[in-house]
């Protein structure tokens, strides 16, 4: 599977192998465990790092930066 990772360092494209062992967590829970917030819960292809989300919240509160402007800044 391919994954788009949006981080404060930029946008990265990577391959990922989810654990498919018996009793393993769902894909989105595996991502959350590694501090990656999936854009969707079913078949996540895009994730945002918690670091990015924290930085966006801080930027938004201090400067009023909109999501689209923040994305352009990356």
CSV table of N, CA and C in Angstrom, one decimal:
chain,number,residue,atom,x,y,z
A,1,UNK,N,0.8,-1.2,0.0
A,1,UNK,CA,0.0,0.0,0.0
A,1,UNK,C,0.9,1.3,0.0
A,2,UNK,N,0.4,2.3,-0.6
A,2,UNK,CA,1.1,3.6,-0.7
A,2,UNK,C,0.4,4.5,0.3
A,3,UNK,N,1.2,5.4,0.9
A,3,UNK,CA,0.7,6.3,1.9
A,3,UNK,C,1.3,7.7,1.6
A,4,UNK,N,0.5,8.7,1.6
A,4,UNK,CA,1.0,10.1,1.5
A,4,UNK,C,1.0,10.6,3.0
A,5,UNK,N,2.2,11.0,3.4
A,5,UNK,CA,2.4,11.5,4.7
A,5,UNK,C,2.7,13.0,4.7
A,6,UNK,N,1.8,13.8,5.3
A,6,UNK,CA,2.0,15.3,5.4
A,6,UNK,C,2.6,15.6,6.7
A,7,UNK,N,3.8,16.3,6.7
A,7,UNK,CA,4.5,16.6,7.9
A,7,UNK,C,5.0,18.0,7.8
A,8,UNK,N,5.5,18.5,8.9
A,8,UNK,CA,6.1,19.9,8.8
A,8,UNK,C,7.3,20.0,7.9
A,9,UNK,N,7.9,18.8,7.6
A,9,UNK,CA,9.1,18.8,6.7
A,9,UNK,C,8.7,18.7,5.3
A,10,UNK,N,7.4,18.6,5.0
A,10,UNK,CA,6.9,18.5,3.6
A,10,UNK,C,5.9,17.3,3.4
A,11,UNK,N,5.7,17.0,2.2
A,11,UNK,CA,4.8,15.9,1.8
A,11,UNK,C,5.6,14.8,1.3
A,12,UNK,N,5.4,13.6,1.9
A,12,UNK,CA,6.3,12.4,1.5
A,12,UNK,C,5.4,11.3,1.1
A,13,UNK,N,5.9,10.5,0.2
A,13,UNK,CA,5.2,9.4,-0.4
A,13,UNK,C,5.9,8.1,0.0
A,14,UNK,N,5.3,7.2,0.7
A,14,UNK,CA,6.0,6.0,1.1
A,14,UNK,C,5.1,4.7,1.0
A,15,UNK,N,5.7,3.6,1.0
A,15,UNK,CA,5.0,2.3,1.0
A,15,UNK,C,4.8,1.9,2.5
A,16,UNK,N,3.8,1.2,2.7
A,16,UNK,CA,3.5,0.7,4.1
A,16,UNK,C,2.9,-0.7,4.0
A,17,UNK,N,3.3,-1.4,5.0
A,17,UNK,CA,2.7,-2.8,5.2
A,17,UNK,C,2.1,-2.8,6.6
A,18,UNK,N,0.8,-3.0,6.6
A,18,UNK,CA,0.0,-3.1,7.8
A,18,UNK,C,0.2,-4.5,8.4
A,19,UNK,N,0.1,-4.6,9.7
A,19,UNK,CA,0.1,-5.9,10.3
A,19,UNK,C,-1.2,-6.6,10.1
A,20,UNK,N,-1.1,-7.8,9.5
A,20,UNK,CA,-2.3,-8.5,9.2
A,20,UNK,C,-2.4,-9.8,10.1
A,21,UNK,N,-1.7,-9.8,11.2
A,21,UNK,CA,-1.7,-10.9,12.1
A,21,UNK,C,-3.1,-11.1,12.7
A,22,UNK,N,-3.4,-12.3,13.1
A,22,UNK,CA,-4.6,-12.6,13.8
A,22,UNK,C,-4.7,-11.7,15.1
A,23,UNK,N,-5.8,-10.9,15.2
A,23,UNK,CA,-6.0,-10.1,16.4
A,23,UNK,C,-5.4,-8.7,16.3
A,24,UNK,N,-4.8,-8.4,15.1
A,24,UNK,CA,-4.1,-7.1,15.0
A,24,UNK,C,-5.2,-6.0,14.9
A,25,UNK,N,-4.8,-4.8,15.2
A,25,UNK,CA,-5.7,-3.6,15.2
A,25,UNK,C,-6.0,-3.3,13.7
A,26,UNK,N,-7.1,-2.5,13.6
A,26,UNK,CA,-7.5,-2.0,12.2
A,26,UNK,C,-6.4,-1.1,11.7
A,27,UNK,N,-6.4,-0.9,10.4
A,27,UNK,CA,-5.3,0.0,9.8
A,27,UNK,C,-5.2,1.3,10.5
A,28,UNK,N,-6.4,2.0,10.6
A,28,UNK,CA,-6.3,3.4,11.1
A,28,UNK,C,-5.8,3.4,12.6
A,29,UNK,N,-6.1,2.4,13.4
A,29,UNK,CA,-5.6,2.3,14.7
A,29,UNK,C,-4.1,2.1,14.7
A,30,UNK,N,-3.6,1.3,13.8
A,30,UNK,CA,-2.1,1.1,13.7
A,30,UNK,C,-1.4,2.4,13.4
A,31,UNK,N,-2.1,3.2,12.5
A,31,UNK,CA,-1.5,4.5,12.2
A,31,UNK,C,-1.5,5.4,13.4
A,32,UNK,N,-2.6,5.5,14.1
A,32,UNK,CA,-2.7,6.3,15.3
A,32,UNK,C,-1.6,6.0,16.3
A,33,UNK,N,-1.3,4.7,16.4
A,33,UNK,CA,-0.3,4.2,17.4
A,33,UNK,C,1.0,4.8,17.1
A,34,UNK,N,1.3,5.1,15.8
A,34,UNK,CA,2.5,5.7,15.4
A,34,UNK,C,2.4,7.2,15.2
A,35,UNK,N,1.4,7.8,15.8
A,35,UNK,CA,1.2,9.3,15.8
A,35,UNK,C,1.0,9.8,14.4
A,36,UNK,N,0.2,9.1,13.6
A,36,UNK,CA,-0.2,9.5,12.3
A,36,UNK,C,-1.7,9.5,12.3
A,37,UNK,N,-2.3,10.7,11.9
A,37,UNK,CA,-3.7,10.8,11.9
A,37,UNK,C,-4.2,10.6,10.5
A,38,UNK,N,-5.0,9.5,10.3
A,38,UNK,CA,-5.5,9.3,8.9
A,38,UNK,C,-6.6,10.3,8.5
A,39,UNK,N,-6.6,10.6,7.2
A,39,UNK,CA,-7.6,11.5,6.7
A,39,UNK,C,-9.0,10.8,6.6
A,40,UNK,N,-9.0,9.5,6.5
A,40,UNK,CA,-10.2,8.7,6.5
A,40,UNK,C,-10.0,7.4,7.3
A,41,UNK,N,-11.0,6.9,7.8
A,41,UNK,CA,-10.9,5.7,8.7
A,41,UNK,C,-10.9,4.4,7.8
A,42,UNK,N,-11.5,4.4,6.7
A,42,UNK,CA,-11.5,3.2,5.8
A,42,UNK,C,-10.5,3.4,4.7
A,43,UNK,N,-9.6,2.5,4.5
A,43,UNK,CA,-8.6,2.6,3.5
A,43,UNK,C,-7.8,3.9,3.5
A,44,UNK,N,-7.1,4.2,4.6
A,44,UNK,CA,-6.4,5.5,4.6
A,44,UNK,C,-5.2,5.5,3.7
A,45,UNK,N,-5.2,6.6,2.8
A,45,UNK,CA,-4.1,6.8,1.9
A,45,UNK,C,-3.3,8.0,2.2
A,46,UNK,N,-3.9,8.9,3.0
A,46,UNK,CA,-3.2,10.1,3.4
A,46,UNK,C,-3.3,10.3,4.9
A,47,UNK,N,-2.1,10.6,5.5
A,47,UNK,CA,-2.1,10.8,7.0
A,47,UNK,C,-1.4,12.1,7.2
A,48,UNK,N,-1.7,12.7,8.4
A,48,UNK,CA,-1.0,13.9,8.9
A,48,UNK,C,-0.3,13.5,10.2
A,49,UNK,N,0.9,14.0,10.4
A,49,UNK,CA,1.6,13.7,11.6
A,49,UNK,C,1.0,14.5,12.7
A,50,UNK,N,1.1,14.0,13.9
A,50,UNK,CA,0.7,14.8,15.1
A,50,UNK,C,1.5,16.1,15.2
A,51,UNK,N,2.7,16.1,14.8
A,51,UNK,CA,3.6,17.2,14.9
A,51,UNK,C,3.0,18.3,14.0
A,52,UNK,N,2.6,17.9,12.8
A,52,UNK,CA,2.0,18.9,11.8
A,52,UNK,C,0.7,19.5,12.4
A,53,UNK,N,-0.1,18.6,12.9
A,53,UNK,CA,-1.4,19.1,13.5
A,53,UNK,C,-1.2,20.1,14.6
A,54,UNK,N,-0.2,19.8,15.5
A,54,UNK,CA,0.1,20.7,16.6
A,54,UNK,C,0.6,22.0,16.1
A,55,UNK,N,1.5,21.9,15.0
A,55,UNK,CA,2.1,23.2,14.5
A,55,UNK,C,1.0,24.0,13.8
A,56,UNK,N,0.1,23.3,13.1
A,56,UNK,CA,-1.0,24.1,12.4
A,56,UNK,C,-1.9,24.8,13.4
A,57,UNK,N,-2.3,24.1,14.5
A,57,UNK,CA,-3.1,24.7,15.5
A,57,UNK,C,-2.4,25.9,16.1
A,58,UNK,N,-1.2,25.8,16.4
A,58,UNK,CA,-0.4,26.9,17.0
A,58,UNK,C,-0.4,28.1,16.0
A,59,UNK,N,-0.1,27.8,14.7
A,59,UNK,CA,0.0,28.8,13.7
A,59,UNK,C,-1.4,29.5,13.5
A,60,UNK,N,-2.4,28.7,13.5
A,60,UNK,CA,-3.8,29.2,13.3
A,60,UNK,C,-4.2,30.1,14.5
A,61,UNK,N,-3.9,29.7,15.7
A,61,UNK,CA,-4.3,30.5,16.9
A,61,UNK,C,-3.5,31.8,17.0
A,62,UNK,N,-2.2,31.7,16.6
A,62,UNK,CA,-1.3,32.9,16.8
A,62,UNK,C,-1.5,33.9,15.6
A,63,UNK,N,-1.6,33.3,14.4
A,63,UNK,CA,-1.6,34.2,13.2
A,63,UNK,C,-2.9,34.1,12.4
A,64,UNK,N,-3.8,33.3,12.7
A,64,UNK,CA,-5.0,33.1,12.0
A,64,UNK,C,-4.8,32.5,10.6
A,65,UNK,N,-3.8,31.7,10.5
A,65,UNK,CA,-3.5,31.0,9.2
A,65,UNK,C,-4.6,30.0,8.9
A,66,UNK,N,-5.1,30.1,7.6
A,66,UNK,CA,-6.1,29.2,7.2
A,66,UNK,C,-5.4,27.9,6.7
A,67,UNK,N,-6.2,26.8,6.6
A,67,UNK,CA,-5.6,25.5,6.2
A,67,UNK,C,-5.0,25.6,4.9
A,68,UNK,N,-5.6,26.2,3.9
A,68,UNK,CA,-5.1,26.3,2.6
A,68,UNK,C,-3.7,27.0,2.5
A,69,UNK,N,-3.6,28.1,3.3
A,69,UNK,CA,-2.4,28.9,3.3
A,69,UNK,C,-1.3,28.1,4.0
A,70,UNK,N,-1.7,27.4,5.1
A,70,UNK,CA,-0.7,26.5,5.8
A,70,UNK,C,-0.1,25.4,4.8
A,71,UNK,N,-1.0,24.8,4.1
A,71,UNK,CA,-0.6,23.8,3.1
A,71,UNK,C,0.3,24.4,2.1
A,72,UNK,N,0.1,25.6,1.6
A,72,UNK,CA,0.9,26.2,0.6
A,72,UNK,C,2.3,26.5,1.2
A,73,UNK,N,2.4,26.7,2.5
A,73,UNK,CA,3.6,27.0,3.2
A,73,UNK,C,4.5,25.7,3.3
A,74,UNK,N,3.9,24.6,3.2
A,74,UNK,CA,4.7,23.3,3.3
A,74,UNK,C,5.5,23.2,2.0
